[in-house]
Tab-separated table of C-alpha atoms and ligand atoms in Angstrom:
chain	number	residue	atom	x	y	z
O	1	UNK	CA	9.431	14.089	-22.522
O	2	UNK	CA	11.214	15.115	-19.379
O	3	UNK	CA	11.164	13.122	-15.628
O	4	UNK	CA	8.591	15.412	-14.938
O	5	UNK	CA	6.455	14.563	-17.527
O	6	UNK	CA	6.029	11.463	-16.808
O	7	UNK	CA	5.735	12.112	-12.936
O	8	UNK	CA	2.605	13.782	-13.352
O	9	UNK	CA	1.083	11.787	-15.987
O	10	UNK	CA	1.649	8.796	-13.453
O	11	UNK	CA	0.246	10.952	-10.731
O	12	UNK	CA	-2.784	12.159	-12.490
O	13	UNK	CA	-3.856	8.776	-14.394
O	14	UNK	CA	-2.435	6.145	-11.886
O	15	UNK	CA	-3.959	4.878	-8.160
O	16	UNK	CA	-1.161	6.790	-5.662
O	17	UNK	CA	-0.871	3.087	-4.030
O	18	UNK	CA	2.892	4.246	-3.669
O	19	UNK	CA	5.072	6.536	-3.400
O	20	UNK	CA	8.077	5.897	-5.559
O	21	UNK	CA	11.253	8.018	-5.780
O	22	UNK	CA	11.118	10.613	-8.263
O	23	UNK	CA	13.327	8.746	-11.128
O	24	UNK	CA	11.850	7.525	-14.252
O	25	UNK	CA	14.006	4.515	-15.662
O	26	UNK	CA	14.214	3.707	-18.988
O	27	UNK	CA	16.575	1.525	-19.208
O	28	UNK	CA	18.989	-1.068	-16.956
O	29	UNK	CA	22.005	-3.129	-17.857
O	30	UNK	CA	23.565	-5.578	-14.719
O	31	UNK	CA	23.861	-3.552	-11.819
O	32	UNK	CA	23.104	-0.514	-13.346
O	33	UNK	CA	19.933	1.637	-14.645
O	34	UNK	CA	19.099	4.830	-16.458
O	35	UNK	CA	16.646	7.969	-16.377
O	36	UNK	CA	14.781	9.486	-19.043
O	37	UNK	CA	17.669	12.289	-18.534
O	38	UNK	CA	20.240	9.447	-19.460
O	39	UNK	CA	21.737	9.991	-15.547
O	40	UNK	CA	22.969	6.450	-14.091
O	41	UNK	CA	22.290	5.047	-10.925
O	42	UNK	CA	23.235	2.096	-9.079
O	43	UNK	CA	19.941	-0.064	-7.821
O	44	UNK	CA	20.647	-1.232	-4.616
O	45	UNK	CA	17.268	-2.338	-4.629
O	46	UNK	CA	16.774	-4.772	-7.181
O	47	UNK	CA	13.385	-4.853	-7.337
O	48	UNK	CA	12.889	-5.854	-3.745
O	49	UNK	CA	15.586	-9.014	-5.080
O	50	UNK	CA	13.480	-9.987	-7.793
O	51	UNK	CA	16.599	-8.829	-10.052
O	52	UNK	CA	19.630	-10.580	-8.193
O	53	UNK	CA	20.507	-12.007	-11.952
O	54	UNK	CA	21.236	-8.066	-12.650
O	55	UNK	CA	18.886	-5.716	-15.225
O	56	UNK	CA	18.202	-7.470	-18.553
O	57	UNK	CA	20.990	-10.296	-18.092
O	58	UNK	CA	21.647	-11.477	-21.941
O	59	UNK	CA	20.918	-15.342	-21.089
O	60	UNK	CA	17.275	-14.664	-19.642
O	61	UNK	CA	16.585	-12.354	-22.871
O	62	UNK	CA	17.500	-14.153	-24.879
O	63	UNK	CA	15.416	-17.426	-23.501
O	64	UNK	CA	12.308	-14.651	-22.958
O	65	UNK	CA	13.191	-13.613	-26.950
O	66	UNK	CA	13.438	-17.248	-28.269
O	67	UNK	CA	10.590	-18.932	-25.811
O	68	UNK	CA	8.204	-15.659	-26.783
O	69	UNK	CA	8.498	-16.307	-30.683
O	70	UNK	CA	7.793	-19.920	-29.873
O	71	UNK	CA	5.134	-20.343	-27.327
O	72	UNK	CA	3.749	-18.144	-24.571
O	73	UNK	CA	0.645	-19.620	-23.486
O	74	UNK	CA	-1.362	-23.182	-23.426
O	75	UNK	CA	-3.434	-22.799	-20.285
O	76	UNK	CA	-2.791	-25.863	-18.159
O	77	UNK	CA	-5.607	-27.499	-20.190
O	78	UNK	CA	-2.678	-28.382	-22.097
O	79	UNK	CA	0.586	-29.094	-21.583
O	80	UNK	CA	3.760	-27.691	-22.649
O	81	UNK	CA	7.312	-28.504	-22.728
O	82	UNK	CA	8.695	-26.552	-20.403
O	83	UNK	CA	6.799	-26.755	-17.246
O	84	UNK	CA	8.101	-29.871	-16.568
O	85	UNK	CA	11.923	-29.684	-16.998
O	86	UNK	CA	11.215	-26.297	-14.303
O	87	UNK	CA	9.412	-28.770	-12.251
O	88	UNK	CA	12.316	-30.895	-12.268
O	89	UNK	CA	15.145	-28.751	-12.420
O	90	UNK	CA	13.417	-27.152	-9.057
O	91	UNK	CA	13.773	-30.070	-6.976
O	92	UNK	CA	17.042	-30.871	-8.476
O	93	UNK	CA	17.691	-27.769	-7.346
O	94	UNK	CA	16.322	-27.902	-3.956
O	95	UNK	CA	16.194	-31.039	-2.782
O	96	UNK	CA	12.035	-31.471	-2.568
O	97	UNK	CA	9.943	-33.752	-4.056
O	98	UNK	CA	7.213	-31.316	-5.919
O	99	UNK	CA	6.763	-27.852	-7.180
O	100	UNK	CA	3.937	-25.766	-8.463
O	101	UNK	CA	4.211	-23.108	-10.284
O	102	UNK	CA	2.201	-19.622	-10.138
O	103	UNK	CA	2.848	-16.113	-10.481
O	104	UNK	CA	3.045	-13.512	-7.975
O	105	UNK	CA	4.905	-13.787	-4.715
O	106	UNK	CA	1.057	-13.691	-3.059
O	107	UNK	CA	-0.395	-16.399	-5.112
O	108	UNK	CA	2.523	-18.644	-4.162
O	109	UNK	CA	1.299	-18.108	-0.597
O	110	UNK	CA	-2.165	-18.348	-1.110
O	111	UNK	CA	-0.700	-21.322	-2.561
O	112	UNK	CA	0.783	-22.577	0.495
O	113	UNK	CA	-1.997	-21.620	2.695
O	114	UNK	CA	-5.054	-23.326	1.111
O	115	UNK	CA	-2.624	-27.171	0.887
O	116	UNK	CA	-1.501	-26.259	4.525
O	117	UNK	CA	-5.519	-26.877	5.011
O	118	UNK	CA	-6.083	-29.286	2.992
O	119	UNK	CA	-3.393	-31.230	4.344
O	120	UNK	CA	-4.827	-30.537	8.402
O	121	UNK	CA	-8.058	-32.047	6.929
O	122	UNK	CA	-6.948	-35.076	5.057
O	123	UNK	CA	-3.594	-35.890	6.681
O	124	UNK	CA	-3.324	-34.584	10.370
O	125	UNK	CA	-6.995	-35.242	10.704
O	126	UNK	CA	-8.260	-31.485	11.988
O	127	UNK	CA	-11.806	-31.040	12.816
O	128	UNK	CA	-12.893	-29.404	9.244
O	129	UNK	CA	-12.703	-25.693	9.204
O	130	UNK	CA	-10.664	-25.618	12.933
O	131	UNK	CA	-7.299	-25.375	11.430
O	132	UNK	CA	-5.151	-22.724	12.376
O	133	UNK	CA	-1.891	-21.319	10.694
O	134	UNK	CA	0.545	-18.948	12.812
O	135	UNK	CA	2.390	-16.438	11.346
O	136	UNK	CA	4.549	-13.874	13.440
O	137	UNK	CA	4.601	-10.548	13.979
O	138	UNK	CA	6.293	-8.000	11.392
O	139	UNK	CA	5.538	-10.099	8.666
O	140	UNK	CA	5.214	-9.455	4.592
O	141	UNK	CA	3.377	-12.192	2.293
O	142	UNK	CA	1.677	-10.264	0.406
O	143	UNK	CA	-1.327	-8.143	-0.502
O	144	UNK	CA	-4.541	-10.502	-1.301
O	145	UNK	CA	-7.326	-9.873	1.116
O	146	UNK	CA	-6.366	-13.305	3.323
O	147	UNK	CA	-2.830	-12.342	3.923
O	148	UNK	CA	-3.192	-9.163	4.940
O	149	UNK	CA	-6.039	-10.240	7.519
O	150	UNK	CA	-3.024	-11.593	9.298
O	151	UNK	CA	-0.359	-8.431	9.063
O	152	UNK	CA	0.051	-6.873	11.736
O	153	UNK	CA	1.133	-3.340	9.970
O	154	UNK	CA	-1.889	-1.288	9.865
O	155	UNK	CA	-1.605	0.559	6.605
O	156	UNK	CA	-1.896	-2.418	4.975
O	157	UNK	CA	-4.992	-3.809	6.935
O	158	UNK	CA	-6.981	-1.186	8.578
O	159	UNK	CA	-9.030	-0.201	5.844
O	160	UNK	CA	-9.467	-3.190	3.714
O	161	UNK	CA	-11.572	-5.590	6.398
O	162	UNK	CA	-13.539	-8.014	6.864
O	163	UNK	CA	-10.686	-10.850	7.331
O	164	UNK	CA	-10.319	-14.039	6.592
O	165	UNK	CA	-10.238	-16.201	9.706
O	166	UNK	CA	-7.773	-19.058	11.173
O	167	UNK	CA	-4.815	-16.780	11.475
O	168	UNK	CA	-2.816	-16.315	14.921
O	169	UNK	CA	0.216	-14.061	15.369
O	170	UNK	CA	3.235	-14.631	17.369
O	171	UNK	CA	6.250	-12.507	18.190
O	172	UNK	CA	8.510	-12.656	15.910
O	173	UNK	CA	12.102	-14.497	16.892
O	174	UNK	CA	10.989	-15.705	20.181
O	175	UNK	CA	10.128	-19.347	20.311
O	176	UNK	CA	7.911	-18.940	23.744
O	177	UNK	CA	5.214	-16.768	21.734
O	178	UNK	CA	5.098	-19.502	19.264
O	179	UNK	CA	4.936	-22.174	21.293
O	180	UNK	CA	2.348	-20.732	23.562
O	181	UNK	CA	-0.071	-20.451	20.337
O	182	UNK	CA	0.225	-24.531	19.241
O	183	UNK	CA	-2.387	-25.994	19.785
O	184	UNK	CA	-4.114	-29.398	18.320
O	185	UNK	CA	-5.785	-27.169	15.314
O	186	UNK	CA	-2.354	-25.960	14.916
O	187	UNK	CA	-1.700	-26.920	10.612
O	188	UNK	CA	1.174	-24.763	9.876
O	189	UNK	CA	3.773	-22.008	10.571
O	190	UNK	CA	4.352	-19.665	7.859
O	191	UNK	CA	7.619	-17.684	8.551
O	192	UNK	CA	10.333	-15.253	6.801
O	193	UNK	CA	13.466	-16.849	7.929
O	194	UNK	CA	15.051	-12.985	7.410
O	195	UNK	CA	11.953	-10.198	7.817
O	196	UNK	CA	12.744	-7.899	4.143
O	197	UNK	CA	9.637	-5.609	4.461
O	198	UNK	CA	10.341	-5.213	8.071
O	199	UNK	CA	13.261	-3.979	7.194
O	200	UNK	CA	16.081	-7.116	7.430
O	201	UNK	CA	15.163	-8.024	10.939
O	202	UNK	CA	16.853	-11.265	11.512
O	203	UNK	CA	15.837	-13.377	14.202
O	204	UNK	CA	18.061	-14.580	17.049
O	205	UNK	CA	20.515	-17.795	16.405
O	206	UNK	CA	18.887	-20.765	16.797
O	207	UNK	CA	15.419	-19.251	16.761
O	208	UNK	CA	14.556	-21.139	13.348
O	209	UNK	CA	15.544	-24.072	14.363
O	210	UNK	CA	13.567	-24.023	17.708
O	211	UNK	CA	10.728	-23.074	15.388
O	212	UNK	CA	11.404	-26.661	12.976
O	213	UNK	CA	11.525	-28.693	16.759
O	214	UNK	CA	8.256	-26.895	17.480
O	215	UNK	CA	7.024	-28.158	14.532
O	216	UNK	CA	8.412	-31.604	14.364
O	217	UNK	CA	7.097	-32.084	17.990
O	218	UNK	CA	3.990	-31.351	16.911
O	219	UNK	CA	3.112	-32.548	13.413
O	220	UNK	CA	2.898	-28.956	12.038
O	221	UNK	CA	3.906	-27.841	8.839
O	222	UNK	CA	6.802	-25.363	8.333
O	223	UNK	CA	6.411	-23.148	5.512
O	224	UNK	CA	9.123	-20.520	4.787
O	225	UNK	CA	7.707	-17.792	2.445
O	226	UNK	CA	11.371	-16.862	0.890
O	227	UNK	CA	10.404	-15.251	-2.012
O	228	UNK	CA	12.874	-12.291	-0.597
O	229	UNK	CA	15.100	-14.323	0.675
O	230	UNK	CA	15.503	-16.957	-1.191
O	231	UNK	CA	17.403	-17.862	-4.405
O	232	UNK	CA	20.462	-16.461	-3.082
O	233	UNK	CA	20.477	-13.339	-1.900
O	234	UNK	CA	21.479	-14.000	1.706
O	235	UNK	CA	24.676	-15.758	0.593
O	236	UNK	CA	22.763	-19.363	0.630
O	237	UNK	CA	20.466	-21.122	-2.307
O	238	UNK	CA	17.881	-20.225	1.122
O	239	UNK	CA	18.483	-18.428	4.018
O	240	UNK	CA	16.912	-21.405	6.016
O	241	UNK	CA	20.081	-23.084	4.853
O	242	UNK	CA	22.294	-20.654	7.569
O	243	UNK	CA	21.031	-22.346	10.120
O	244	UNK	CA	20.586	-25.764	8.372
O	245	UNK	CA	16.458	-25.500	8.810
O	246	UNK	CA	14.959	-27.760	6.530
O	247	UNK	CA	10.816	-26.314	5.982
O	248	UNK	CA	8.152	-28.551	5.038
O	249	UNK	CA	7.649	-25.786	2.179
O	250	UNK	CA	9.606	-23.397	0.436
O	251	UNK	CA	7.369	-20.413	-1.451
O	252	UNK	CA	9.689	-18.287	-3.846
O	253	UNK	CA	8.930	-15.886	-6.561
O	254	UNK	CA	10.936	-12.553	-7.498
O	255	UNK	CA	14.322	-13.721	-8.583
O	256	UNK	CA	12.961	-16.657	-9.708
O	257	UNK	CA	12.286	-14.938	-13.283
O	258	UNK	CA	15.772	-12.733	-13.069
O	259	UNK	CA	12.853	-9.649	-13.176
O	260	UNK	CA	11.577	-10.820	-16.545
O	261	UNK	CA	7.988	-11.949	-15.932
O	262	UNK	CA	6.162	-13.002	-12.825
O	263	UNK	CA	6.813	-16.628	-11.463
O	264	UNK	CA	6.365	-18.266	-8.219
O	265	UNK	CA	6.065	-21.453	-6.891
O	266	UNK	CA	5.665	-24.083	-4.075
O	267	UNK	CA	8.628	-26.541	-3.338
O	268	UNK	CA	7.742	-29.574	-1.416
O	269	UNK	CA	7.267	-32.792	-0.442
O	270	UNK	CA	4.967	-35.302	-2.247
O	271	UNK	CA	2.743	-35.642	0.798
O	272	UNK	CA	1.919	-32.495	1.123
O	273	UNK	CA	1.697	-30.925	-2.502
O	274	UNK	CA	0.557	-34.815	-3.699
O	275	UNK	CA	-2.847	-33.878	-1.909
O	276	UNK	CA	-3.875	-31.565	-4.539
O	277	UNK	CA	-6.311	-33.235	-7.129
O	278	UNK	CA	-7.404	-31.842	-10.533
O	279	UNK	CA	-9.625	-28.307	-10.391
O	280	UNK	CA	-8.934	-27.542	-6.459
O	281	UNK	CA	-6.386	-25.155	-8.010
O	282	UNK	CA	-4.859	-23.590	-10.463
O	283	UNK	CA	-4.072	-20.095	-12.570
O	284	UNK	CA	-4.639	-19.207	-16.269
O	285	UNK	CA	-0.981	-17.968	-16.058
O	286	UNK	CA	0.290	-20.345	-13.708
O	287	UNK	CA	2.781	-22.449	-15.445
O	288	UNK	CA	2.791	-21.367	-18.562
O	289	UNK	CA	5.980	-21.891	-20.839
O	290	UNK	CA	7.330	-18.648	-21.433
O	291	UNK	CA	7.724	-17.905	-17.732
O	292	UNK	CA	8.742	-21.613	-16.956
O	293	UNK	CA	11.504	-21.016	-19.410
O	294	UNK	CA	12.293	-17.782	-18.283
O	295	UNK	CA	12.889	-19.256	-15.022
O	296	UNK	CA	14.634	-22.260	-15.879
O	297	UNK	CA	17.282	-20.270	-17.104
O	298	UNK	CA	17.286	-17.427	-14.568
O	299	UNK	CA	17.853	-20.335	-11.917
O	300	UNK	CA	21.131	-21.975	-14.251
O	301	UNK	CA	22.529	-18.508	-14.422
O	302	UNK	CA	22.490	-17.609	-10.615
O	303	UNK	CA	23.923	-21.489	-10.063
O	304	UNK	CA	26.103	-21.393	-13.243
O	305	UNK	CA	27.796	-17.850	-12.890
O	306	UNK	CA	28.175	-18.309	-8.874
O	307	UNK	CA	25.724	-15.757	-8.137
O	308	UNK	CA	25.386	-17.341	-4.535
O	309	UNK	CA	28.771	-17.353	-3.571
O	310	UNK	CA	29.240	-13.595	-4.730
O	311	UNK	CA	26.430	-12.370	-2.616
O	312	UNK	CA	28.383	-14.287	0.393
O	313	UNK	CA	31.434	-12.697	-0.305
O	314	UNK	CA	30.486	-9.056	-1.393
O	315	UNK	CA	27.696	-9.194	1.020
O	316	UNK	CA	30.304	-9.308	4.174
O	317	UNK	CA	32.680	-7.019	2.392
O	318	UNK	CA	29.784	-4.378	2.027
O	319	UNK	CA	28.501	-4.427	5.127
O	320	UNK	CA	31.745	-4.694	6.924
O	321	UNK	CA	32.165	-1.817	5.396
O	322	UNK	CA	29.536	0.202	6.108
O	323	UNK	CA	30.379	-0.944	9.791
O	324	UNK	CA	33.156	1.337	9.370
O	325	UNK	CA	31.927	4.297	8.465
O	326	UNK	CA	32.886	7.123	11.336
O	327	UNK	CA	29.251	8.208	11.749
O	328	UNK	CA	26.516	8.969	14.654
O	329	UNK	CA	23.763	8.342	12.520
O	330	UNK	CA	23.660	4.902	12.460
O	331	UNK	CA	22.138	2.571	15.102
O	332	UNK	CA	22.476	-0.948	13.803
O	333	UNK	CA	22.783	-3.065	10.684
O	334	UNK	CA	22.051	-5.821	10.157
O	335	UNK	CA	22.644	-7.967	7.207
O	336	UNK	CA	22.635	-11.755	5.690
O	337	UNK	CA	24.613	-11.651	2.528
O	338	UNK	CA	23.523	-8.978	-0.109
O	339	UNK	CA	20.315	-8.181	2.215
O	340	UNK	CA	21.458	-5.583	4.418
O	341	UNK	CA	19.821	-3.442	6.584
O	342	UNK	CA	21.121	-0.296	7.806
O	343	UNK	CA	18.797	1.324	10.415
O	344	UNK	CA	19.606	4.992	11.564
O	345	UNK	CA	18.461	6.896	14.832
O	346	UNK	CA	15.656	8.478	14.881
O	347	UNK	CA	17.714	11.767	15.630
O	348	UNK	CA	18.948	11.263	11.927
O	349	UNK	CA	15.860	12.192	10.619
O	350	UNK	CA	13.372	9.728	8.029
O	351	UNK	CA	15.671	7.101	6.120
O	352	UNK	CA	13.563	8.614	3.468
O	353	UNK	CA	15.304	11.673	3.190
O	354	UNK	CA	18.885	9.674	3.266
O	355	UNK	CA	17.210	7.506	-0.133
O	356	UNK	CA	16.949	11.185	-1.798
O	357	UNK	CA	20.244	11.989	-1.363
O	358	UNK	CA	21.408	9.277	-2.367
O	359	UNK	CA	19.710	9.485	-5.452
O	360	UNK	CA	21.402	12.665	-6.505
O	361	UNK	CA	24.719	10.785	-6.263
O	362	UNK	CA	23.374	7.817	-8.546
O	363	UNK	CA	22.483	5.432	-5.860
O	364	UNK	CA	18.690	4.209	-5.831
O	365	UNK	CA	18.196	2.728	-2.433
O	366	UNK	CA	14.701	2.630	-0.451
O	367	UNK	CA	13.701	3.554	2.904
O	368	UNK	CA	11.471	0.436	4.840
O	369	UNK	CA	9.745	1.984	7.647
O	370	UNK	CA	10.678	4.955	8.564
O	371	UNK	CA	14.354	4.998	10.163
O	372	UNK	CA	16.192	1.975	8.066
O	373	UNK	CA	17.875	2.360	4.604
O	374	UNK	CA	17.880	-1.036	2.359
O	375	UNK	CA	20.869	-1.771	0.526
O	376	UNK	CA	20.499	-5.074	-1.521
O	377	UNK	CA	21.935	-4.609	-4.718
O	378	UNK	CA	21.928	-7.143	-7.746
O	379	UNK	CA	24.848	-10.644	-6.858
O	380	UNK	CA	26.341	-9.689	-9.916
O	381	UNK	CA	27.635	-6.688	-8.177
O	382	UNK	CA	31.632	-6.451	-7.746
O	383	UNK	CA	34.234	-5.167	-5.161
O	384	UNK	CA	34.928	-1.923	-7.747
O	385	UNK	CA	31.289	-1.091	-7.892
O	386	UNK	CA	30.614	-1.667	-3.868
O	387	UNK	CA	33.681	0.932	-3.376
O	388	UNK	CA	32.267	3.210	-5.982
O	389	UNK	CA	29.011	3.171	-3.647
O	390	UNK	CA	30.472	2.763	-0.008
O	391	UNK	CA	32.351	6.756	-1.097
O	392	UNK	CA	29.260	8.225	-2.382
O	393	UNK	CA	27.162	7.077	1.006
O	394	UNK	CA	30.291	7.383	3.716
O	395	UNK	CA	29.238	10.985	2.256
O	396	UNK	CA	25.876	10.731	2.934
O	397	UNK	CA	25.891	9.424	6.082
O	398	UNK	CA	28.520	11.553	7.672
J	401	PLP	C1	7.528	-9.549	-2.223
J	401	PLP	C2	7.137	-10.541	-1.216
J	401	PLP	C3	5.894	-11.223	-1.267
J	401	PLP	C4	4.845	-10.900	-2.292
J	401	PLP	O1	5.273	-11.067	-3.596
J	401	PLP	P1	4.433	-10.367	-4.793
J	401	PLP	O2	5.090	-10.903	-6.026
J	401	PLP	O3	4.625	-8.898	-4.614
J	401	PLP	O4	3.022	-10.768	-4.625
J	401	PLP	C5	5.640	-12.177	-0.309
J	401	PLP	N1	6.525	-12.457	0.651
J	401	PLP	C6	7.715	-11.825	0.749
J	401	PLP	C7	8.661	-12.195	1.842
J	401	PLP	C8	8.051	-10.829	-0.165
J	401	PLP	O5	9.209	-10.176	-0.049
C-alpha cells in the first residue's frame, strides 16, 4: 500500500482529532525515520520530546524485549520487581523523596492536582472543598475534562464544558498576576517552567524564581508539570534547574519511556506524596513492570550516554545558527537547549505551510499555533546532522 492508502483509511475509519502531516512512518532508527515510500526524514519533533533517547534506541528494546517475555503486568494488587528500583532510581535521580508512577502525561497531572488537595485539607488546613490551584495563561497539561476546564485556548475547551471548579488563571511570566490571585485557599501553582504547546514561550529571568518566593511566602505548593521539558531536553536534567528553582513537585512523562510505552510520574517530597493512603488512587497500568523497566533504562541511557549535555551544546549551536540565517521571515526564536522555537511574521504566511516544505526536503517539523515552527529534535542528534538540516531550512526560510 501507498502513503495514500493509508491516509484515507485513517481519514475514513479514525476521529479527525488531528491533523497530522501527510507522512506515514514505518519505521525510525536515532534521529532518523522512514515512509511507507522508504523516503527519510529527520524528526525534529520527537514526539513532542517523548523520543529525546532517539527512535528505537537498542538499550530500551532490548529491556522492552527482555522485560515483555518476562512480565508485563501484576496490577498493583501485587507487586513486582521493578517498580521499586524506578522508584528509587527516580529520586536518586532527582533529588526528591517519593515518586508515583502512572501513564500519560495527563494522569501524572491529575496526579498532582488531586494530592495538591489533599494536602490543602490535611496539611495547610483549607476549609474543605475551598482550595484553589493557579495555573497561568498559555498553558498545556493535558486533555482530561479537569485540565482543560482551566486552558485558556479555546479549541480545546469551548465545546467540551461543564468544568471542573477551583482553577484560577494568571498571566503567564509576570509575577504581579500571580501574586494578585494568592489568596488563603491558595494550595498550589502548577506551571511549565518553558510553555512547549504555546510554542517555547519562555518566561522572563527570574520570573520562576519570584514564582518559588511567592510560594514559599505563602505555604503554597509549586508544581512544575515538565513532562516537555523535563528529562533533558532544555540542556538541564529540568529546566527549573536554569534558574536553580527547586518545585515542591516535578510531573514528567514522554521521554521518560525513550517513546516505548506510556509512563509518567510524580516526584516529591514525603510530605506531600506520603499523604496518599491505600485506594485514594491508583491505575490498572500505573506502575506496572514492563514500563517501570522500560523507564529505568531510558533514564540510565540519557544520564549514561550524556544525552543532557548534548542537548546543551547542540542546542546553542542550532539555534545560533538559525540566528544567522539572512532572512525577513523570521521574528524571534526562542530556545532552551534542544527546545527551540522559531516564530515567523505573520507576513510569512502559516508556519504550517513552512512544516510542508520542509517535509519535501526530509525534515518533519510541526507548526504550534499558527506563525511558529518547532524544532526539537532527538539529544542524540550531532553537529553533521544539525548542518545537514540548518542547509535544507536556510532554503526554506529564505
Ligand atoms: C504532552 C504534555 C502533557 C500531556 O501528556 P500526555 O501524555 O499527552 O497526556 C502535559 N503537559 C505538558 C507540558 C505536555 O507537553
Amino acid at each position: 500500500m501507498k502513503s495514500t492508502d493509508y491516509i484515507n483509511i485513517g481519514n475514513e475509519y479514525g476521529a479527525h482529532n488531528y491533523k497530522p502531516l501527510d507522512v506515514v512512518l514505518t519505521r525510525g532508527e536515532g534521529v532518523w525515520v522512514y515512509d511507507v515510500e522508504g523516503n527519510r526524514y529527520l524528526d525534529c519533533l520527537s514526539a513532542y520530546s517523548a523520543i529525546n533517547q532517539g527512535h528505537v534506541h537498542p538499550r530500551i528494546l532490548e529491556t522492552l524485549v527482555d522485560q515483555a517475555k518476562r512480565l508485563t503486568l501484576t496490577s498493583r494488587a501485587f507487586r513486582n520487581d521493578q517498580l521499586p528500583l524506578l522508584y528509587k532510581e527516580l529520586c536518586e535521580l532527582t533529588g526528591y523523596e517519593m515518586a508515583i508512577a502512572m501513564n500519560s502525561g495527563a494522569e501524572a497531572v491529575e496526579t498532582a492536582l488531586k494530592i495538591a488537595r489533599k494536602w490543602a485539607y490535611q496539611v495547610k488546613g483549607i476549609e474543605k472543598y475551598k482550595a484553589e490551584i493557579i495555573v497561568a495563561d498559555g498553558n498545556f497539561h493535558g486533555r482530561t475534562i479537569s485540565i482543560i476546564s482551566f486552558s485558556t485556548e479555546p479549541l480545546y475547551r469551548d465545546d467540551f464544558g461543564p468544568f471542573t471548579d477551583g482553577f484560577k488563571i494568571a498571566e503567564y511570566g509576570n509575577i504581579e498576576s500571580m501574586r494578585s490571585l494568592v489568596n488563603q485557599n491558595t494550595a498550589a501553582i502548577l506551571i511549565e517552567p518553558i510553555q512547549g504547546e504555546a510554542g517555547v514561550i519562555v518566561p522572563p529571568d527570574g520570573y520562576l524564581k519570584e514564582v518559588e518566593g511567592l510560594c514559599k511566602k505563602n505555604n503554597i505548593l509549586l508544581i512544575a508539570d515538565e513532562i516537555q521539558t523535563g528529562l533533558g531536553r532544555t540542556g538541564k536534567l529540568f529546566a527549573c534547574d536554569h534558574d536553580q528553582v527547586k518545585p515542591d513537585a516535578i510531573i514528567i512523562g514522554k521521554a521518560l519511556s525513550g517513546g516505548f510505552y506510556p509512563v509518567s510520574a510524580v516526584v516529591s517530597s514525603k510530605s506531600v506524596l506520603g499523604l496518599f493512603t491505600p485506594g485514594e488512587h491508583g491505575s490498572t497500568f500505573g506502575g506496572n513492570p514492563l514500563g517501570a523497566a522500560v523507564a529505568r533504562t531510558a533514564v540510565k541511557v540519557l544520564i549514561e550516554e550524556g544525552l543532557i549535555e548534548n542537548a546543551e551544546n547542540m542546542g546553542t549551536y542550532f539555534s545560533d545558527q538559525l540566528a544567522e540565517i539572512p532572512t525577513k521571515k523570521i521574528k524571534e526564536i526562542r530556545s532552551r537547549g534542544l527546545l527551540i522555537g522559531v516564530e515567523l511574521h505573520e507576513s510569512a504566511g502559516p508556519a504550517r505551510k513552512y512544516c510542508e516544505m520542509l517535509q519535501s526536503q526530509g525534515i518533519l517539523a510541526k507548526e504550534t499555533h499558527e506563525t511558529t515552527i518547532r524544532f526539537a529534535p532527538p539529544l542524540i542528534i550531532d553537529k553533521e546532522t544539525i548542518d545537514w538540516a540548518l542547509d535544507r531550512i536556510r532554503d526554506v526560510l529564505k
